[in-house]
mmCIF file of C-alpha atoms in Angstrom:
data_model
loop_
_atom_site.group_PDB
_atom_site.id
_atom_site.type_symbol
_atom_site.label_atom_id
_atom_site.label_comp_id
_atom_site.label_asym_id
_atom_site.label_seq_id
_atom_site.Cartn_x
_atom_site.Cartn_y
_atom_site.Cartn_z
ATOM 1 C CA MET A 22 17.128 1.840 -20.698
ATOM 2 C CA ARG A 23 16.263 -1.429 -18.985
ATOM 3 C CA ARG A 24 13.456 -1.657 -16.482
ATOM 4 C CA GLU A 25 13.992 -5.183 -15.121
ATOM 5 C CA GLY A 26 16.383 -4.329 -12.278
ATOM 6 C CA PHE A 27 14.196 -1.452 -11.103
ATOM 7 C CA LEU A 28 11.033 -3.550 -11.145
ATOM 8 C CA ALA A 29 12.759 -6.379 -9.260
ATOM 9 C CA TYR A 30 13.787 -3.805 -6.655
ATOM 10 C CA GLY A 31 10.194 -2.516 -6.578
ATOM 11 C CA ALA A 32 8.900 -6.058 -6.140
ATOM 12 C CA GLN A 33 11.105 -6.475 -3.067
ATOM 13 C CA GLN A 34 9.796 -3.222 -1.600
ATOM 14 C CA THR A 35 6.199 -4.192 -2.377
ATOM 15 C CA ILE A 36 6.478 -7.591 -0.686
ATOM 16 C CA ALA A 37 7.975 -5.917 2.376
ATOM 17 C CA CYS A 38 5.019 -3.500 2.460
ATOM 18 C CA ILE A 39 2.490 -6.328 2.079
ATOM 19 C CA CYS A 40 4.035 -8.192 5.018
ATOM 20 C CA ASP A 41 4.206 -5.036 7.128
ATOM 21 C CA LEU A 42 0.583 -4.121 6.459
ATOM 22 C CA ASN A 43 -0.609 -7.614 7.340
ATOM 23 C CA ALA A 44 1.358 -7.560 10.597
ATOM 24 C CA ARG A 45 0.142 -4.081 11.536
ATOM 25 C CA LEU A 46 -3.508 -4.837 10.825
ATOM 26 C CA SER A 47 -3.286 -8.098 12.747
ATOM 27 C CA ALA A 48 -1.822 -6.265 15.750
ATOM 28 C CA LEU A 49 -4.272 -3.343 15.600
ATOM 29 C CA THR A 50 -6.251 -2.821 18.790
ATOM 30 C CA LEU A 51 -9.370 -0.667 19.053
ATOM 31 C CA GLY A 52 -8.581 2.397 21.133
ATOM 32 C CA ASP A 53 -4.823 2.095 20.597
ATOM 33 C CA LEU A 54 -3.982 5.141 18.510
ATOM 34 C CA GLN A 55 -0.381 4.078 17.938
ATOM 35 C CA SER A 56 -1.352 0.734 16.432
ATOM 36 C CA VAL A 57 -3.814 2.491 14.128
ATOM 37 C CA GLU A 58 -1.159 4.982 13.025
ATOM 38 C CA ASP A 59 1.312 2.162 12.379
ATOM 39 C CA ALA A 60 -1.227 0.351 10.188
ATOM 40 C CA GLN A 61 -2.077 3.591 8.409
ATOM 41 C CA THR A 62 1.595 4.223 7.615
ATOM 42 C CA ALA A 63 1.968 0.702 6.219
ATOM 43 C CA ALA A 64 -1.179 1.049 4.086
ATOM 44 C CA HIS A 65 -0.106 4.404 2.641
ATOM 45 C CA ARG A 66 3.353 3.033 1.861
ATOM 46 C CA LEU A 67 1.890 0.054 -0.005
ATOM 47 C CA GLN A 68 -0.383 2.448 -1.884
ATOM 48 C CA THR A 69 2.688 4.363 -3.037
ATOM 49 C CA CYS A 70 4.419 1.126 -4.083
ATOM 50 C CA LEU A 71 1.465 0.143 -6.258
ATOM 51 C CA THR A 72 1.789 3.459 -8.089
ATOM 52 C CA LEU A 73 5.564 3.787 -8.236
ATOM 53 C CA PHE A 74 6.191 0.197 -9.347
ATOM 54 C CA ALA A 75 2.937 -0.347 -11.245
ATOM 55 C CA LYS A 76 4.721 -1.302 -14.496
ATOM 56 C CA GLY A 77 5.695 -4.607 -12.919
ATOM 57 C CA TYR A 78 2.083 -5.796 -12.667
ATOM 58 C CA PRO A 79 -0.945 -6.128 -15.002
ATOM 59 C CA SER A 80 -2.737 -2.791 -15.127
ATOM 60 C CA PRO A 81 -6.267 -4.165 -14.514
ATOM 61 C CA ARG A 82 -5.050 -6.003 -11.423
ATOM 62 C CA VAL A 83 -3.277 -2.930 -10.080
ATOM 63 C CA ALA A 84 -6.483 -0.945 -10.483
ATOM 64 C CA LEU A 85 -8.419 -3.568 -8.500
ATOM 65 C CA TRP A 86 -5.754 -3.806 -5.775
ATOM 66 C CA LYS A 87 -5.724 -0.052 -5.346
ATOM 67 C CA ARG A 88 -9.526 0.111 -5.095
ATOM 68 C CA ARG A 89 -9.546 -2.516 -2.364
ATOM 69 C CA LEU A 90 -6.617 -0.877 -0.597
ATOM 70 C CA ARG A 91 -8.336 2.522 -0.679
ATOM 71 C CA ARG A 92 -11.146 1.077 1.463
ATOM 72 C CA ILE A 93 -8.588 0.088 4.082
ATOM 73 C CA VAL A 94 -6.841 3.459 3.870
ATOM 74 C CA ARG A 95 -10.090 5.425 4.202
ATOM 75 C CA ALA A 96 -11.152 3.364 7.220
ATOM 76 C CA LEU A 97 -7.756 3.822 8.872
ATOM 77 C CA ASN A 98 -7.741 7.564 8.182
ATOM 78 C CA ALA A 99 -11.203 8.015 9.688
ATOM 79 C CA LEU A 100 -10.422 5.802 12.686
ATOM 80 C CA ARG A 101 -7.185 7.660 13.376
ATOM 81 C CA ASP A 102 -8.928 11.040 13.292
ATOM 82 C CA CYS A 103 -11.691 9.796 15.599
ATOM 83 C CA LEU A 104 -9.230 8.368 18.125
ATOM 84 C CA ARG A 105 -7.042 11.486 18.032
ATOM 85 C CA LEU A 106 -10.081 13.640 18.727
ATOM 86 C CA ALA A 107 -11.258 11.308 21.507
ATOM 87 C CA GLU A 108 -7.837 11.563 23.174
ATOM 88 C CA TRP A 109 -8.011 15.343 22.992
ATOM 89 C CA VAL A 110 -11.529 15.411 24.449
ATOM 90 C CA ALA A 111 -10.536 13.036 27.260
ATOM 91 C CA ALA A 112 -7.694 15.386 28.237
ATOM 92 C CA GLN A 113 -9.982 18.429 28.665
ATOM 93 C CA GLN A 114 -10.941 19.777 32.089
ATOM 94 C CA PRO A 115 -14.390 21.363 31.658
ATOM 95 C CA PRO A 116 -16.132 23.453 34.322
ATOM 96 C CA PRO A 117 -18.731 21.509 36.364
ATOM 97 C CA GLU A 118 -21.695 22.695 34.323
ATOM 98 C CA CYS A 119 -20.049 21.391 31.125
ATOM 99 C CA VAL A 120 -18.894 17.978 32.337
ATOM 100 C CA ALA A 121 -22.018 16.111 31.210
ATOM 101 C CA GLY A 122 -21.781 17.410 27.657
ATOM 102 C CA VAL A 123 -18.077 16.633 27.361
ATOM 103 C CA ARG A 124 -18.595 13.125 28.686
ATOM 104 C CA ARG A 125 -21.405 12.546 26.209
ATOM 105 C CA ALA A 126 -19.231 13.772 23.356
ATOM 106 C CA LEU A 127 -16.464 11.392 24.405
ATOM 107 C CA LEU A 128 -18.948 8.516 24.571
ATOM 108 C CA ARG A 129 -20.195 9.237 21.048
ATOM 109 C CA LEU A 130 -16.639 9.470 19.714
ATOM 110 C CA ARG A 131 -15.781 6.100 21.214
ATOM 111 C CA GLN A 132 -18.926 4.599 19.738
ATOM 112 C CA ARG A 133 -18.002 6.088 16.362
ATOM 113 C CA ALA A 134 -14.545 4.537 16.686
ATOM 114 C CA GLU A 135 -16.118 1.115 17.259
ATOM 115 C CA ILE A 136 -18.146 1.466 14.057
ATOM 116 C CA LEU A 137 -15.081 2.585 12.102
ATOM 117 C CA HIS A 138 -13.089 -0.317 13.481
ATOM 118 C CA GLN A 139 -15.751 -2.716 12.219
ATOM 119 C CA THR A 140 -15.645 -1.014 8.803
ATOM 120 C CA LEU A 141 -11.873 -1.506 8.770
ATOM 121 C CA ARG A 142 -12.208 -5.191 9.651
ATOM 122 C CA GLN A 143 -14.658 -5.690 6.790
ATOM 123 C CA ALA A 144 -12.340 -3.934 4.327
ATOM 124 C CA HIS A 145 -9.415 -6.030 5.530
ATOM 125 C CA GLN A 146 -11.445 -9.221 5.228
ATOM 126 C CA ARG A 147 -12.440 -8.318 1.652
ATOM 127 C CA TRP A 148 -8.758 -7.677 0.884
ATOM 128 C CA HIS A 149 -7.945 -11.231 1.970
ATOM 129 C CA ASP A 150 -11.064 -12.839 0.520
ATOM 130 C CA ASP A 151 -9.988 -11.537 -2.892
ATOM 131 C CA HIS A 152 -6.557 -13.165 -2.316
ATOM 132 C CA ILE A 153 -4.850 -9.885 -3.108
ATOM 133 C CA PRO A 154 -1.835 -10.241 -0.774
ATOM 134 C CA ASN A 155 -1.047 -13.680 -2.229
ATOM 135 C CA GLU A 156 -1.499 -12.439 -5.777
ATOM 136 C CA ILE A 157 0.780 -9.430 -5.332
ATOM 137 C CA THR A 158 3.382 -11.550 -3.554
ATOM 138 C CA GLY A 159 3.332 -14.233 -6.242
ATOM 139 C CA LEU A 160 3.765 -11.770 -9.091
ATOM 140 C CA SER A 161 6.462 -9.903 -7.192
ATOM 141 C CA ARG A 162 8.481 -13.053 -6.589
ATOM 142 C CA ARG A 163 8.681 -13.666 -10.325
ATOM 143 C CA TRP A 164 10.517 -10.388 -10.775
ATOM 144 C CA ILE A 165 12.790 -11.101 -7.832
ATOM 145 C CA GLN A 166 13.642 -14.628 -8.961
ATOM 146 C CA SER A 167 14.362 -13.521 -12.522
ATOM 147 C CA PHE A 168 16.064 -10.152 -12.100
ATOM 148 C CA SER A 169 17.149 -9.540 -8.501
ATOM 149 C CA ASP A 170 20.808 -9.811 -9.576
ATOM 150 C CA GLU A 171 20.408 -7.111 -12.223
ATOM 151 C CA ALA A 172 21.521 -3.618 -11.262
ATOM 152 C CA VAL A 173 18.930 -0.852 -11.297
ATOM 153 C CA ASP A 174 19.229 1.331 -14.379
ATOM 154 C CA PRO A 175 19.464 4.855 -12.881
ATOM 155 C CA ASP A 176 18.135 6.506 -16.050
ATOM 156 C CA TYR A 177 15.014 4.368 -16.007
ATOM 157 C CA ALA A 178 14.539 4.841 -12.264
ATOM 158 C CA LEU A 179 14.811 8.628 -12.624
ATOM 159 C CA GLN A 180 12.344 8.572 -15.492
ATOM 160 C CA VAL A 181 9.823 6.748 -13.287
ATOM 161 C CA TRP A 182 10.476 9.127 -10.379
ATOM 162 C CA ARG A 183 10.027 12.246 -12.498
ATOM 163 C CA ARG A 184 6.758 10.958 -13.919
ATOM 164 C CA PHE A 185 5.539 10.071 -10.419
ATOM 165 C CA ARG A 186 6.597 13.449 -9.049
ATOM 166 C CA HIS A 187 4.851 15.259 -11.910
ATOM 167 C CA GLU A 188 1.616 13.352 -11.291
ATOM 168 C CA GLN A 189 1.626 14.105 -7.580
ATOM 169 C CA ARG A 190 2.565 17.769 -7.980
ATOM 170 C CA ALA A 191 0.002 18.272 -10.758
ATOM 171 C CA ALA A 192 -2.753 16.966 -8.488
ATOM 172 C CA LEU A 193 -1.423 19.003 -5.584
ATOM 173 C CA GLU A 194 -1.480 22.202 -7.622
ATOM 174 C CA SER A 195 -4.830 21.594 -9.349
ATOM 175 C CA PRO A 196 -7.604 24.146 -8.721
ATOM 176 C CA ALA A 197 -8.894 24.032 -5.130
ATOM 177 C CA PRO A 198 -7.896 20.472 -4.167
ATOM 178 C CA SER A 199 -9.184 19.324 -0.811
ATOM 179 C CA LEU A 200 -6.844 19.282 2.152
ATOM 180 C CA ALA A 201 -7.128 15.495 2.269
ATOM 181 C CA VAL A 202 -5.990 15.222 -1.353
ATOM 182 C CA ARG A 203 -3.108 17.622 -0.803
ATOM 183 C CA CYS A 204 -1.987 15.696 2.284
ATOM 184 C CA GLY A 205 -2.146 12.442 0.367
ATOM 185 C CA ARG A 206 -0.065 13.777 -2.517
ATOM 186 C CA VAL A 207 2.632 15.237 -0.302
ATOM 187 C CA ARG A 208 2.724 12.049 1.753
ATOM 188 C CA ALA A 209 3.110 9.984 -1.432
ATOM 189 C CA LEU A 210 6.093 12.106 -2.454
ATOM 190 C CA LEU A 211 7.691 11.600 0.961
ATOM 191 C CA GLU A 212 7.133 7.850 0.795
ATOM 192 C CA ALA A 213 8.472 7.610 -2.747
ATOM 193 C CA CYS A 214 11.621 9.473 -1.713
ATOM 194 C CA ASP A 215 12.075 7.017 1.130
ATOM 195 C CA LEU A 216 11.431 3.961 -1.055
ATOM 196 C CA LEU A 217 13.966 5.121 -3.641
ATOM 197 C CA ALA A 218 16.572 6.436 -1.196
ATOM 198 C CA PRO A 219 18.615 3.170 -1.150
ATOM 199 C CA LEU A 220 19.251 3.609 -4.888
ATOM 200 C CA GLY A 221 21.244 6.804 -4.295
ATOM 201 C CA LEU A 222 19.481 8.736 -7.053
ATOM 202 C CA PRO A 223 19.387 12.559 -7.322
ATOM 203 C CA LEU A 224 15.662 12.780 -6.670
ATOM 204 C CA GLU A 225 15.363 16.566 -6.360
ATOM 205 C CA CYS A 226 12.938 16.272 -3.473
ATOM 206 C CA PRO A 227 12.080 19.607 -1.762
ATOM 207 C CA ASP A 228 13.781 20.003 1.610
ATOM 208 C CA ASP A 229 10.617 21.325 3.271
ATOM 209 C CA LEU A 230 8.392 18.439 2.191
ATOM 210 C CA GLN A 231 8.035 16.932 5.676
ATOM 211 C CA ALA A 232 7.269 20.299 7.248
ATOM 212 C CA ARG A 233 4.752 21.000 4.506
ATOM 213 C CA TYR A 234 3.039 17.692 5.124
ATOM 214 C CA ASP A 235 2.942 18.229 8.902
ATOM 215 C CA ALA A 236 1.345 21.658 8.453
ATOM 216 C CA LEU A 237 -1.233 20.403 5.949
ATOM 217 C CA ASP A 238 -2.139 17.403 8.091
ATOM 218 C CA ALA A 239 -2.538 19.554 11.203
ATOM 219 C CA GLN A 240 -4.861 21.905 9.307
ATOM 220 C CA ARG A 241 -6.795 18.992 7.827
ATOM 221 C CA PHE A 242 -7.241 17.398 11.253
ATOM 222 C CA ARG A 243 -8.457 20.642 12.835
ATOM 223 C CA GLU A 244 -11.106 21.031 10.152
ATOM 224 C CA GLU A 245 -12.137 17.379 10.413
ATOM 225 C CA ALA A 246 -12.312 17.565 14.225
ATOM 226 C CA HIS A 247 -14.554 20.642 14.146
ATOM 227 C CA ARG A 248 -16.772 19.038 11.513
ATOM 228 C CA LEU A 249 -17.059 15.800 13.464
ATOM 229 C CA LEU A 250 -17.896 17.516 16.757
ATOM 230 C CA ARG A 251 -20.656 19.537 15.102
ATOM 231 C CA GLU A 252 -22.001 16.515 13.240
ATOM 232 C CA LEU A 253 -22.169 14.409 16.401
ATOM 233 C CA LEU A 254 -23.867 17.251 18.278
ATOM 234 C CA GLN A 255 -26.566 17.460 15.606
ATOM 235 C CA GLN A 256 -27.045 13.694 15.780
ATOM 236 C CA GLU A 257 -27.322 13.922 19.574
ATOM 237 C CA ARG A 258 -30.040 16.540 19.222
ATOM 238 C CA GLU A 259 -31.975 14.363 16.779
ATOM 239 C CA ARG A 260 -31.544 11.311 19.007
ATOM 240 C CA THR A 261 -32.838 13.187 22.046
ATOM 241 C CA LEU A 262 -35.850 14.500 20.155
ATOM 242 C CA GLN A 263 -36.647 11.045 18.800
ATOM 243 C CA HIS A 264 -36.459 9.276 22.162
ATOM 244 C CA ALA A 265 -37.834 11.971 24.499
ATOM 245 C CA GLY A 266 -40.159 13.775 22.121
ATOM 246 C CA ASN A 267 -38.733 17.114 23.296
ATOM 247 C CA LEU A 268 -35.411 18.858 23.918
ATOM 248 C CA ARG A 269 -35.828 19.749 27.588
ATOM 249 C CA GLY A 270 -32.937 17.547 28.677
ATOM 250 C CA PHE A 271 -30.744 18.471 25.765
ATOM 251 C CA GLY A 272 -29.666 21.923 26.960
ATOM 252 C CA ARG A 273 -27.323 20.568 29.618
ATOM 253 C CA ILE A 274 -25.587 18.291 27.109
ATOM 254 C CA GLN A 275 -25.456 21.003 24.459
ATOM 255 C CA LYS A 276 -23.801 23.473 26.814
ATOM 256 C CA GLY A 277 -20.856 21.198 27.500
ATOM 257 C CA TRP A 278 -20.578 20.168 23.878
ATOM 258 C CA GLN A 279 -20.503 23.769 22.684
ATOM 259 C CA TRP A 280 -17.874 24.529 25.313
ATOM 260 C CA LEU A 281 -15.818 21.725 23.810
ATOM 261 C CA ILE A 282 -16.200 23.115 20.288
ATOM 262 C CA ALA A 283 -15.181 26.568 21.529
ATOM 263 C CA GLN A 284 -12.124 25.097 23.260
ATOM 264 C CA ALA A 285 -11.131 23.299 20.077
ATOM 265 C CA ALA A 286 -11.416 26.502 18.071
ATOM 266 C CA ALA A 287 -9.545 28.607 20.635
ATOM 267 C CA SER A 288 -6.687 26.144 21.087
ATOM 268 C CA GLY A 289 -6.309 25.225 17.428
ATOM 269 C CA LEU A 290 -6.887 21.702 18.704
ATOM 270 C CA CYS A 291 -3.245 21.553 19.726
ATOM 271 C CA GLY A 292 -2.234 22.386 16.195
ATOM 272 C CA ASP A 293 0.828 20.140 15.969
ATOM 273 C CA SER A 294 0.622 16.552 14.698
ATOM 274 C CA GLN A 295 -0.727 15.231 17.982
ATOM 275 C CA PRO A 296 -4.192 15.949 19.393
#
């Protein structure tokens, strides 16, 4: 089996992902959920490339690239969840006695989003300061220039796919993995199927993979939304106590906030993929 044609193909896919991620991050606007989701998709896809086509690059460099990329992915994931929750809160219609608490919750979510956006910008800047996009692109072009005319060996490609699938499924089925890990593994399988689809290989990808991912992500988001609302409420209590020295003015805010948490629990936080 020859690997050159497959790795040249992988290099082409990786360069495309690098360019897409750079464009998406450059176009990202704070408060624009769609632009955040687009950047998140590009980052996850590049992450999958760096695993699926890792044999085309020096292992120590791949490890460094993936560490730096994980910072971007984590920031995008957190920012997306915060913005999704803020959109859901903004769409609520609380009774008059709960309006103040809901408005305060929305304010804190938007402030959290600003902090997360700054974290993302720092991670992106570090990514560029380390010259990682240029390094990946340069190494990828060597494969393309040398072997782009060579056909992909289907036996080698299937061997890589089966190893990748085994790694993802093993992590997915490990004892009590977190929902975030399970979502990430299923998403990686979906992305790998899409990246390899042009090769026309019999990938044996489960038909229900997309539905499984959608269900896991909806459950993960509900749990994260409930956790975040409770965490921000506790911080609001501590902030009030610190600044006022008592909690006399906190009851009005707490009432609306607790109404919001109850609404989230009762509605399943609009349990599809949108908030």
